[in-house]
mmCIF file of C-alpha atoms in Angstrom:
data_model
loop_
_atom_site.group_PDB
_atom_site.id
_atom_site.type_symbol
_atom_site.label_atom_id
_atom_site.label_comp_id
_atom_site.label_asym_id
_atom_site.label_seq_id
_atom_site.Cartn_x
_atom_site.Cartn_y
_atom_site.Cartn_z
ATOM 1 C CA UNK A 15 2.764 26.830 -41.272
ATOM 2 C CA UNK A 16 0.287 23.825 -40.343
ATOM 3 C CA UNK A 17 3.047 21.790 -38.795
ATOM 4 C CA UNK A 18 5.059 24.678 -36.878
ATOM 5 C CA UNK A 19 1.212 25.651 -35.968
ATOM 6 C CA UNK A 20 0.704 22.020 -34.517
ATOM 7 C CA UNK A 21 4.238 21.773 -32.256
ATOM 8 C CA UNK A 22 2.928 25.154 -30.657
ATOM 9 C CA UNK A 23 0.060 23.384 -29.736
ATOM 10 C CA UNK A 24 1.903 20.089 -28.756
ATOM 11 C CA UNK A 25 3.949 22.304 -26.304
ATOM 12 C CA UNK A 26 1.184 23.824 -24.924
ATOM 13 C CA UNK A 27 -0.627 20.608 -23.856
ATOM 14 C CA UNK A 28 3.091 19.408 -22.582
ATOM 15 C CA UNK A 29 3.441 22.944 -20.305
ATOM 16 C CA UNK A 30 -0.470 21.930 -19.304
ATOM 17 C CA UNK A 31 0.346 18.393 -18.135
ATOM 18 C CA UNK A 32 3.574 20.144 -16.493
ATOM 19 C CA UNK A 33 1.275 22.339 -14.600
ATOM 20 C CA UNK A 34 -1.074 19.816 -14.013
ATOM 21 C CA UNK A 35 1.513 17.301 -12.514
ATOM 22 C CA UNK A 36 2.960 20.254 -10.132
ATOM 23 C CA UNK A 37 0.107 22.078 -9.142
ATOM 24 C CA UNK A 38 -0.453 19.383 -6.583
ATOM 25 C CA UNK A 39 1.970 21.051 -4.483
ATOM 26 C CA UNK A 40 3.508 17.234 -3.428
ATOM 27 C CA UNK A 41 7.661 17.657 -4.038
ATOM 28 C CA UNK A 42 10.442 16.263 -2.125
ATOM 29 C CA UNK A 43 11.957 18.053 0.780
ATOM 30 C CA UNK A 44 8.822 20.260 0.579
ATOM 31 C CA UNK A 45 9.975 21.130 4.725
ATOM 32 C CA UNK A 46 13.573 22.031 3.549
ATOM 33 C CA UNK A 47 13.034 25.327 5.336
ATOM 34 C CA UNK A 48 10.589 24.830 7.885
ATOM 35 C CA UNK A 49 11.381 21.357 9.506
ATOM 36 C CA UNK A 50 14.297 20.147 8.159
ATOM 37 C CA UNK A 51 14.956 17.603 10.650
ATOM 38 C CA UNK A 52 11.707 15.674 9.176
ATOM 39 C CA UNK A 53 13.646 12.831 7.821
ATOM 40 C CA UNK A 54 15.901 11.682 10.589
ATOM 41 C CA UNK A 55 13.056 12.479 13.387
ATOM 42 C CA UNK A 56 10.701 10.160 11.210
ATOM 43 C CA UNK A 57 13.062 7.780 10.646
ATOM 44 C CA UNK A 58 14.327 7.418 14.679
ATOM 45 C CA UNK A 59 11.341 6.626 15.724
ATOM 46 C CA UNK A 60 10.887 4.268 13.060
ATOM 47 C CA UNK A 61 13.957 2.146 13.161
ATOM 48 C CA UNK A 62 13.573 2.091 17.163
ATOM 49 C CA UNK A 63 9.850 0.528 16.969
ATOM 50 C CA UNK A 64 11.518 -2.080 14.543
ATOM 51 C CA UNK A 65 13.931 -2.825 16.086
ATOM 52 C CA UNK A 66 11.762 -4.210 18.800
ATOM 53 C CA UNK A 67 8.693 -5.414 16.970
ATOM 54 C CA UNK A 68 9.934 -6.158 12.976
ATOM 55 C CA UNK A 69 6.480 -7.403 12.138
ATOM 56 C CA UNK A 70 5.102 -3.934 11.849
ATOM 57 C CA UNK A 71 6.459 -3.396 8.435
ATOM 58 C CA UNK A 72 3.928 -4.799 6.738
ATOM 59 C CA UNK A 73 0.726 -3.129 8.564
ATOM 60 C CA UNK A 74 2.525 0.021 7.795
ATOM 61 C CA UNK A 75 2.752 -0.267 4.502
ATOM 62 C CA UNK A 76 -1.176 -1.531 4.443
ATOM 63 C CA UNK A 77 -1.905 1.387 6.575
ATOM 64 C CA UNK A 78 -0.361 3.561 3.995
ATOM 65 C CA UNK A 79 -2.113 1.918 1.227
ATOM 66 C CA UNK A 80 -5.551 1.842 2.515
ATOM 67 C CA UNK A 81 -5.114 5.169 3.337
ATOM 68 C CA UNK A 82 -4.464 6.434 0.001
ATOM 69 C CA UNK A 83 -7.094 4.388 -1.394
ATOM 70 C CA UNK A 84 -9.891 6.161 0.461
ATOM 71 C CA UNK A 85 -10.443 10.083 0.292
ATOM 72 C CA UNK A 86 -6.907 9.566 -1.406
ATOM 73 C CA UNK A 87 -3.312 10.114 0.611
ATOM 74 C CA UNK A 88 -5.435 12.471 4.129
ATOM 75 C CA UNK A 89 -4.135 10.819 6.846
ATOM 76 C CA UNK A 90 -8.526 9.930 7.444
ATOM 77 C CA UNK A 91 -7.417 6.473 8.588
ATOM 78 C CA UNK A 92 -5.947 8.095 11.512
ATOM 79 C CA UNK A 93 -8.820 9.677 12.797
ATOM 80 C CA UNK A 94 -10.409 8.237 15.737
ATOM 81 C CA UNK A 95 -14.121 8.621 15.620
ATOM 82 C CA UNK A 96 -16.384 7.973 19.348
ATOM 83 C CA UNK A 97 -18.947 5.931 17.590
ATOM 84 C CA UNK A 98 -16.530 3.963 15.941
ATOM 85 C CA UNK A 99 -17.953 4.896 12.203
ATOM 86 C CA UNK A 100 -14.087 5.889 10.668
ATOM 87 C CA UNK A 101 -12.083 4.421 8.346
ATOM 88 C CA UNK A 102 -9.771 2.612 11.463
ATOM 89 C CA UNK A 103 -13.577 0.612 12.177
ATOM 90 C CA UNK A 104 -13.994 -0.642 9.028
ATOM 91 C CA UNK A 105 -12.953 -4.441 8.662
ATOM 92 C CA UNK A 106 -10.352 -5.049 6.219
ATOM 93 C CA UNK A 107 -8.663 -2.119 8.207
ATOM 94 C CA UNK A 108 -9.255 -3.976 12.016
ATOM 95 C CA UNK A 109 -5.964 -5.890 11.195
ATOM 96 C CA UNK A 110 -3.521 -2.632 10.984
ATOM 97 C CA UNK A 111 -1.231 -2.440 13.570
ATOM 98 C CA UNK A 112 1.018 0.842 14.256
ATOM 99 C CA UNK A 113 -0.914 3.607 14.844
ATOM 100 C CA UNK A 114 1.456 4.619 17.874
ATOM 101 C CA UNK A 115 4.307 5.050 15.763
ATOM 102 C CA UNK A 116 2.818 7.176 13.620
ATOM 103 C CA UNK A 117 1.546 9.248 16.995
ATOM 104 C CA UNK A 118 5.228 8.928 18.324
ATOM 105 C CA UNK A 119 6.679 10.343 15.051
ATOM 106 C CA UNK A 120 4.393 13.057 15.036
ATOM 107 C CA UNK A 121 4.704 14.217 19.107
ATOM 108 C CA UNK A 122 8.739 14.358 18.335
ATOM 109 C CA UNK A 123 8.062 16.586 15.392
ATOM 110 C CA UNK A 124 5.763 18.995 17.269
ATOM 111 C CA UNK A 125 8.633 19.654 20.108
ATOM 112 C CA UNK A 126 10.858 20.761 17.010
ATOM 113 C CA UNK A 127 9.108 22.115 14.436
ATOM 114 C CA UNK A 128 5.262 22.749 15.508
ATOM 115 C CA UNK A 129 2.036 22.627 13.202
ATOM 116 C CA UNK A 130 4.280 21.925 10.407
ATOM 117 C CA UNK A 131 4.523 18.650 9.430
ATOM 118 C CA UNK A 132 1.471 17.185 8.175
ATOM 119 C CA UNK A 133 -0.081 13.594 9.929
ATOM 120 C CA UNK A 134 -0.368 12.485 6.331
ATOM 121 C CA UNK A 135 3.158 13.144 5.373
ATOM 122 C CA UNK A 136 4.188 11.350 8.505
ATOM 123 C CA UNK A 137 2.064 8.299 7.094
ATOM 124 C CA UNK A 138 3.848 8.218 3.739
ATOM 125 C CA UNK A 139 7.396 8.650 5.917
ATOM 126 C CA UNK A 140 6.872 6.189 8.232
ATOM 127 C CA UNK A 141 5.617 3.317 5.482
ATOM 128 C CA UNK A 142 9.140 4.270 3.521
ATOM 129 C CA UNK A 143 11.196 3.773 6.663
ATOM 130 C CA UNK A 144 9.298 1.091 7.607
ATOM 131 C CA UNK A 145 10.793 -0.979 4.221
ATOM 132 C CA UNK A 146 14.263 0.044 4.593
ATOM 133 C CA UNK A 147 14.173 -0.592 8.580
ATOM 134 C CA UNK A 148 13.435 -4.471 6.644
ATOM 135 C CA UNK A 149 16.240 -3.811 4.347
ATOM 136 C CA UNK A 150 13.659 -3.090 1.417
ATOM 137 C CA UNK A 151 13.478 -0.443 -0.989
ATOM 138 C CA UNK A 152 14.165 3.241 -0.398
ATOM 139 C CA UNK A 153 12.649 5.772 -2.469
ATOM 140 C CA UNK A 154 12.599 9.714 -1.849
ATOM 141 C CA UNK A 155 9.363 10.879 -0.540
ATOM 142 C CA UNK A 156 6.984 14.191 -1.739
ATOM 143 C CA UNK A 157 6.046 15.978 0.824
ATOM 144 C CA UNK A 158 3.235 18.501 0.972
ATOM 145 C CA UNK A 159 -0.408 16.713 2.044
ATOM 146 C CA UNK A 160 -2.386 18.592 4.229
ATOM 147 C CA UNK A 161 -4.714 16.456 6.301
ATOM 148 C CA UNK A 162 -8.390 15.490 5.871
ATOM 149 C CA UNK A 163 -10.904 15.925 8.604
ATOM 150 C CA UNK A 164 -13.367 13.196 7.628
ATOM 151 C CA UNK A 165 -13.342 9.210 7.996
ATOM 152 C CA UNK A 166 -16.123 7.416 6.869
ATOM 153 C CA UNK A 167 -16.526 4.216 7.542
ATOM 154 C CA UNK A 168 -18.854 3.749 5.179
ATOM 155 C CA UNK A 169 -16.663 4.834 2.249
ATOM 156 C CA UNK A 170 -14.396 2.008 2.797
ATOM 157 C CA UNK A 171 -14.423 0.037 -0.254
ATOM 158 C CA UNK A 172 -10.561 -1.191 -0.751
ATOM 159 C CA UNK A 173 -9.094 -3.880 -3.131
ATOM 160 C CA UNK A 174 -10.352 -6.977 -1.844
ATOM 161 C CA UNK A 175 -8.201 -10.536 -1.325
ATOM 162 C CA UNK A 176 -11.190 -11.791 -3.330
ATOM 163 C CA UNK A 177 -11.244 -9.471 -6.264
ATOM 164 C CA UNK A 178 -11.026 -10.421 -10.187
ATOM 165 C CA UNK A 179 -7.836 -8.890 -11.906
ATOM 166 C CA UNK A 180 -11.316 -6.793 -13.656
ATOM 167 C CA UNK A 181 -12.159 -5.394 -10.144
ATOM 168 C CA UNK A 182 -8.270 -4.729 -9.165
ATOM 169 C CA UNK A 183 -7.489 -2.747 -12.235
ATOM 170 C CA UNK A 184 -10.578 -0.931 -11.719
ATOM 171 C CA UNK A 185 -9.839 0.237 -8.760
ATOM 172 C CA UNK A 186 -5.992 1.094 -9.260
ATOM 173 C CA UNK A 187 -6.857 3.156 -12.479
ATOM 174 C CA UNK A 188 -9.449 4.982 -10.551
ATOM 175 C CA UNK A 189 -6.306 5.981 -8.198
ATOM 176 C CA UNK A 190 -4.312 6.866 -10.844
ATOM 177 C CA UNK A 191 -2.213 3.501 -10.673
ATOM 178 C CA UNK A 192 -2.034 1.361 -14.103
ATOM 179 C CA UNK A 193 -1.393 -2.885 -14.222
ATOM 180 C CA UNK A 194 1.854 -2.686 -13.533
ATOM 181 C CA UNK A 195 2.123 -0.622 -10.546
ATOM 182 C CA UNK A 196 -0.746 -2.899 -9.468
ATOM 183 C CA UNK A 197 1.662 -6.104 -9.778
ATOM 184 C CA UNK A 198 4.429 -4.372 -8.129
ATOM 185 C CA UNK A 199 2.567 -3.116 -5.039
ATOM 186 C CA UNK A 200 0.551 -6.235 -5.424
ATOM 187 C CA UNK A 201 4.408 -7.894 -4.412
ATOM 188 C CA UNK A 202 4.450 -6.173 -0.885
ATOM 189 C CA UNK A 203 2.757 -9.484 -0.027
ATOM 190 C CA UNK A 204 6.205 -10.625 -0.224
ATOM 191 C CA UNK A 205 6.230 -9.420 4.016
ATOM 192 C CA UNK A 206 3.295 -10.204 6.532
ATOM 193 C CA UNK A 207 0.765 -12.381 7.228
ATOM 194 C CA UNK A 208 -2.593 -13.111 6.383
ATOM 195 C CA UNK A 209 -5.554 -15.152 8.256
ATOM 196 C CA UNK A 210 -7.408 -17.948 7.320
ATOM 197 C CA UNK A 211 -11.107 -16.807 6.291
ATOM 198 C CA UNK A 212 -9.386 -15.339 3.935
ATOM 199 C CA UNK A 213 -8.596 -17.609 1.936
ATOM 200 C CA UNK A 214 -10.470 -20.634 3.300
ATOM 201 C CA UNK A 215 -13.262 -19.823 0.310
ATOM 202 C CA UNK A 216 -10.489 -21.096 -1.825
ATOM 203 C CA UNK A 217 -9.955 -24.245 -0.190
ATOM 204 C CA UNK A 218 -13.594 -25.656 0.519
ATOM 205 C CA UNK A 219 -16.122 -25.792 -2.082
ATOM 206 C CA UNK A 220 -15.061 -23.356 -4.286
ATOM 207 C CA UNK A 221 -17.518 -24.023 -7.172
ATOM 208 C CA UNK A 222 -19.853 -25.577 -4.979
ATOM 209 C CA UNK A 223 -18.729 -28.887 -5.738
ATOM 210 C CA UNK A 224 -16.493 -29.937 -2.169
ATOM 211 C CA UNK A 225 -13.375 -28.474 -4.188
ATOM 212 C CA UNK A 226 -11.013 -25.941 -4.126
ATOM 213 C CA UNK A 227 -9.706 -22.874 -6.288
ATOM 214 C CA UNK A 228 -8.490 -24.669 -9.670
ATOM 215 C CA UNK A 229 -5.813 -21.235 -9.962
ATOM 216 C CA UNK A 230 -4.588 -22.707 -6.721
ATOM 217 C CA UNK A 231 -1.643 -25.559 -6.887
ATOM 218 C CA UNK A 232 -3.046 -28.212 -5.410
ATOM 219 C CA UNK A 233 -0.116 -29.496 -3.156
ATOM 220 C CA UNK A 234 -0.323 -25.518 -1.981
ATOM 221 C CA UNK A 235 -4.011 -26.646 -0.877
ATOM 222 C CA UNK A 236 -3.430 -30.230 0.555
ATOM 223 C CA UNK A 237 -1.141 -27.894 3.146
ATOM 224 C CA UNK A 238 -3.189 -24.815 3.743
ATOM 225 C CA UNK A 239 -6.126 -27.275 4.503
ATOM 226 C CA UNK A 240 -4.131 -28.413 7.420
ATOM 227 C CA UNK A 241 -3.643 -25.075 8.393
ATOM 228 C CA UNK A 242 -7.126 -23.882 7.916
ATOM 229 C CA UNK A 243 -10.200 -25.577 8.885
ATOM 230 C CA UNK A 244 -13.544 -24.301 7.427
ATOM 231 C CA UNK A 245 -14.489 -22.532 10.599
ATOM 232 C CA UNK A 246 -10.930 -21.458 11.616
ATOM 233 C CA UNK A 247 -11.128 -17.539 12.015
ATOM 234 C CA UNK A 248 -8.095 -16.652 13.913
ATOM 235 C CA UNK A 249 -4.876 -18.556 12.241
ATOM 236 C CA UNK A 250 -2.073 -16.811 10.499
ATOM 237 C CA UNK A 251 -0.744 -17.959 7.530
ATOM 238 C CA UNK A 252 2.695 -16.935 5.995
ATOM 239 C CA UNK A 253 1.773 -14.451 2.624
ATOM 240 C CA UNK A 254 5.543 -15.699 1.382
ATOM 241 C CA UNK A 255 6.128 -18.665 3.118
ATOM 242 C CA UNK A 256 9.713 -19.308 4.542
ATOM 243 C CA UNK A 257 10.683 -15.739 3.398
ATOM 244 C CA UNK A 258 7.948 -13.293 5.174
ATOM 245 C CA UNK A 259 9.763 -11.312 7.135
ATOM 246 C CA UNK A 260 12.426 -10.326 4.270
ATOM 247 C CA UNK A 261 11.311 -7.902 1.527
ATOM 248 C CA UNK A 262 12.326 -9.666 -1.791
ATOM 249 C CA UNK A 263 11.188 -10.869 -5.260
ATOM 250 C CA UNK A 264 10.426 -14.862 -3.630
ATOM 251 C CA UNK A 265 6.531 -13.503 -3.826
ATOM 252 C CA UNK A 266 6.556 -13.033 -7.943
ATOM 253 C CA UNK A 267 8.170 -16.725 -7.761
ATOM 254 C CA UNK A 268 4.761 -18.313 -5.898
ATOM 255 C CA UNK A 269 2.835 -16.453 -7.811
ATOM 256 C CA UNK A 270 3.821 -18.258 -11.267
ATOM 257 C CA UNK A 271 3.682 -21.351 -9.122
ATOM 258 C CA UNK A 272 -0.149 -20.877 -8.473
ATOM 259 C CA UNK A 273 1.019 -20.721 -5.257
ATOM 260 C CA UNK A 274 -0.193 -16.974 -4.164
ATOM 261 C CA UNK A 275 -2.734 -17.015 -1.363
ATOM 262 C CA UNK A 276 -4.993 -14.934 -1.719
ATOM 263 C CA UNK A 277 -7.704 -15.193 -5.318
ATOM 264 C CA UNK A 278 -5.979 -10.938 -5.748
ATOM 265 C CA UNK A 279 -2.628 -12.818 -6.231
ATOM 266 C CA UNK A 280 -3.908 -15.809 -8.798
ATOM 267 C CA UNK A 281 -5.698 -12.611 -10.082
ATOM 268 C CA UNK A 282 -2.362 -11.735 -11.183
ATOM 269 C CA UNK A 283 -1.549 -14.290 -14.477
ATOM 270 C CA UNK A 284 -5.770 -13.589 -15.561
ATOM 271 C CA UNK A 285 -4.381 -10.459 -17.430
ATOM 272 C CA UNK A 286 -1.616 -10.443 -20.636
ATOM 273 C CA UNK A 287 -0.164 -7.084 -19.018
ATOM 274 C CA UNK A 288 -0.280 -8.004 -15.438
ATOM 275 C CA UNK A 289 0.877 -11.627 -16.063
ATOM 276 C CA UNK A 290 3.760 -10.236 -17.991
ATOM 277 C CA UNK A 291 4.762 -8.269 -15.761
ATOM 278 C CA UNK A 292 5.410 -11.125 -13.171
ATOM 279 C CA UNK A 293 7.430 -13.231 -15.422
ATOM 280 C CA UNK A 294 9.573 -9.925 -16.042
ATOM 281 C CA UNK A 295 10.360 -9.925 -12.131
ATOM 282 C CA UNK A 296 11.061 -13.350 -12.617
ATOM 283 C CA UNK A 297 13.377 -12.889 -15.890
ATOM 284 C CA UNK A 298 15.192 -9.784 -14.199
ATOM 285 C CA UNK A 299 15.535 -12.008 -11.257
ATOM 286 C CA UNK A 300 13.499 -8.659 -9.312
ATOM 287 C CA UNK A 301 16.463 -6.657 -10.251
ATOM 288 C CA UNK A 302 13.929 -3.532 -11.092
ATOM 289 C CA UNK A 303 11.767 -4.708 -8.269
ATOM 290 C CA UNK A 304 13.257 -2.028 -5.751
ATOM 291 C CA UNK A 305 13.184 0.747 -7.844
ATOM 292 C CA UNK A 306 10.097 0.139 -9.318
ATOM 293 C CA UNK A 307 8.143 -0.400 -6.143
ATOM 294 C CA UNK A 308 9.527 3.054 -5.239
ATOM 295 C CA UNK A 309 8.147 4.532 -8.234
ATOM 296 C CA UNK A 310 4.946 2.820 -7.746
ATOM 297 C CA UNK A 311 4.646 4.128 -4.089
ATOM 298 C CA UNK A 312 5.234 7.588 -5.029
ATOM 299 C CA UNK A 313 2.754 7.381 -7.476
ATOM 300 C CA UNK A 314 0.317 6.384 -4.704
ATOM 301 C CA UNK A 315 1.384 8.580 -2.651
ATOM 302 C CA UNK A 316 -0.321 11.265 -5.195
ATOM 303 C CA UNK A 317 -3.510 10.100 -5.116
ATOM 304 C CA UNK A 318 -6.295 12.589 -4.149
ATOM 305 C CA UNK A 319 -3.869 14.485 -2.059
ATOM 306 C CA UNK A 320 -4.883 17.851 -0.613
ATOM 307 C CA UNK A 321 -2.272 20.858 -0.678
ATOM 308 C CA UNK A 322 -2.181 24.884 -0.612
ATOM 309 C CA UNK A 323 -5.209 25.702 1.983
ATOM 310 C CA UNK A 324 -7.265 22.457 1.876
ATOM 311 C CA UNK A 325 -7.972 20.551 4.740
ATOM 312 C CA UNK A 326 -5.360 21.212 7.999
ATOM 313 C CA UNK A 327 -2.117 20.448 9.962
ATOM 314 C CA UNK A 328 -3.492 18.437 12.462
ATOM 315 C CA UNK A 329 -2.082 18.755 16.217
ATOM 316 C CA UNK A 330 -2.533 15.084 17.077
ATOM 317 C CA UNK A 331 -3.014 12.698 14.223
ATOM 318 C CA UNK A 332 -5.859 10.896 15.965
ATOM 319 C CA UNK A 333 -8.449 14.321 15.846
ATOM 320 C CA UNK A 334 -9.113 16.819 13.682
ATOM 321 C CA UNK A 335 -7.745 20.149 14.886
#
């Protein structure tokens, strides 16, 4: 009687965690019925932009991230704000390039299917197509965000190129993301570039002592000094060198090397579960790395999202309705 008594309660808290999971309203093809062009619309405009400027991969994929990481998955790093006090003002987000394609992708959508499609579902679109327009991963997308109507710039407070592997899995488990999905979204450095104050701190008197990071291989700092000067604010610097442009595992590679730029990516070996979670990518020469970073992104992708009658469809991405 005690242990029948006990699976009925088992399969309660399982049909609880069911309801929990679904109750965010996120699924894919959530538009099946009422835009079911979404996809391809998205994905034109996408592969067009690309075609012409490649580079934007990776500052769509940032925009997605940082967007998600504030006020969760909104679409609030959209918003334009007159006294320049949203999210888009803030600085680690002065660097993200793209914003017309996700106003492009959104004015085609309104000429079919109008005050539908969310701005924040177009976000989480566009970063997707973004990665396979760079012959990266694919993964299906849930649909089904509504849109926020605030950005605060003062409620930026992102994962930083600085941080601990403490502060990092801090911050992911507060978005619902554990070390491993921090590892593999950490390896979308594997496209883009970075600049160099951020990482000259590793490079010049790093202890206080004229030296630089001890995490970082030193031949890896002989060349970034000649890259970066102490005072240098405006070079760019390679986050995969020789392979930057192409989505792959090379990043996980440099990383075991010491040879990841930022402190975030050392970060990376400072933890058993983290750390072993590179050398897997390295084992499985990345053969999971696709499908994982898909899973990883959808999980994301549910972070603080709003559904049912919260928030709005926005008209124009850039203002509140």
């Amino acid at each position: 009687m005690a242990a029948s008594k006990g699976l009925v309660v088992s399969c309660l808290f399982l049909v609880l965690l069911f309801a929990q999971a679904t109750s965010q309203g996120l699924k894919v093809g959530f538009y099946s019925k009422t835009c079911p062009q979404v996809e391809g619309i998205v994905k034109k405009v996408v592969f067009e932009a690309m075609k012409k400027a490649p580079t934007l991969g990776a500052p769509l994929l940032r925009m997605f991230f940082h967007d998600c990481f504030v006020r969760g998955c909104d679409g609030s790093i959209l918003l334009d704000k007159s006294n320049n006090q949203g999210e888009k003002s803030a600085v680690p987000n002065l660097s993200l390039r793209g914003f017309g394609i996700i106003d492009d992708s959104k004015a085609a959508l309104e000429k079919v299917c109008p005050g539908i499609v969310s701005c924040s579902d177009v976000l989480a679109l566009v970063a997707r197509d973004a990665m396979v327009a760079l012959e990266g991963p694919s993964w299906e997308v849930e649909t089904g965000r509504r849109d926020g109507r605030v950005s605060n710039i003062n409620e930026v407070n992102l994962p930083s190129p600085f941080d601990n592997i403490t502060k990092l899995i801090t911050d992911f488990r507060s978005n619902g993301l554990n070390e491993k999905d921090l590892v593999i979204l950490s390896g979308g450095h594997t496209i883009g570039m970075g600049h160099c104050p951020l990482v000259t701190n590793r490079l010049y008197n790093f202890t206080g002592r004229g030296d630089s990071d001890p995490k970082l291989d030193s031949e890896y700092a002989v060349k970034l000094r000649q890259k970066c000067k102490p005072t240098d604010t405006t070079t760019a610097l390679e986050m995969d060198p020789g392979s930057f442009k192409t989505f792959d595992v090379s990043y996980f590679t440099l990383v075991a090397k010491r040879r990841g730029l930022f402190q975030s990516d050392a970060a990376l070996l400072d933890n058993s579960k983290t750390k072993a979670y590179v050398l897997q990518q390295l084992r499985t020469h990345g053969s999971m790395f696709f499908h994982d970073f898909g899973v990883s992104m959808v999980k994301m992708g549910r972070s603080g999202v709003l559904t049912g009658r919260a928030g709005e469809i926005r008209k124009m991405c850039r203002v509140p309705n």
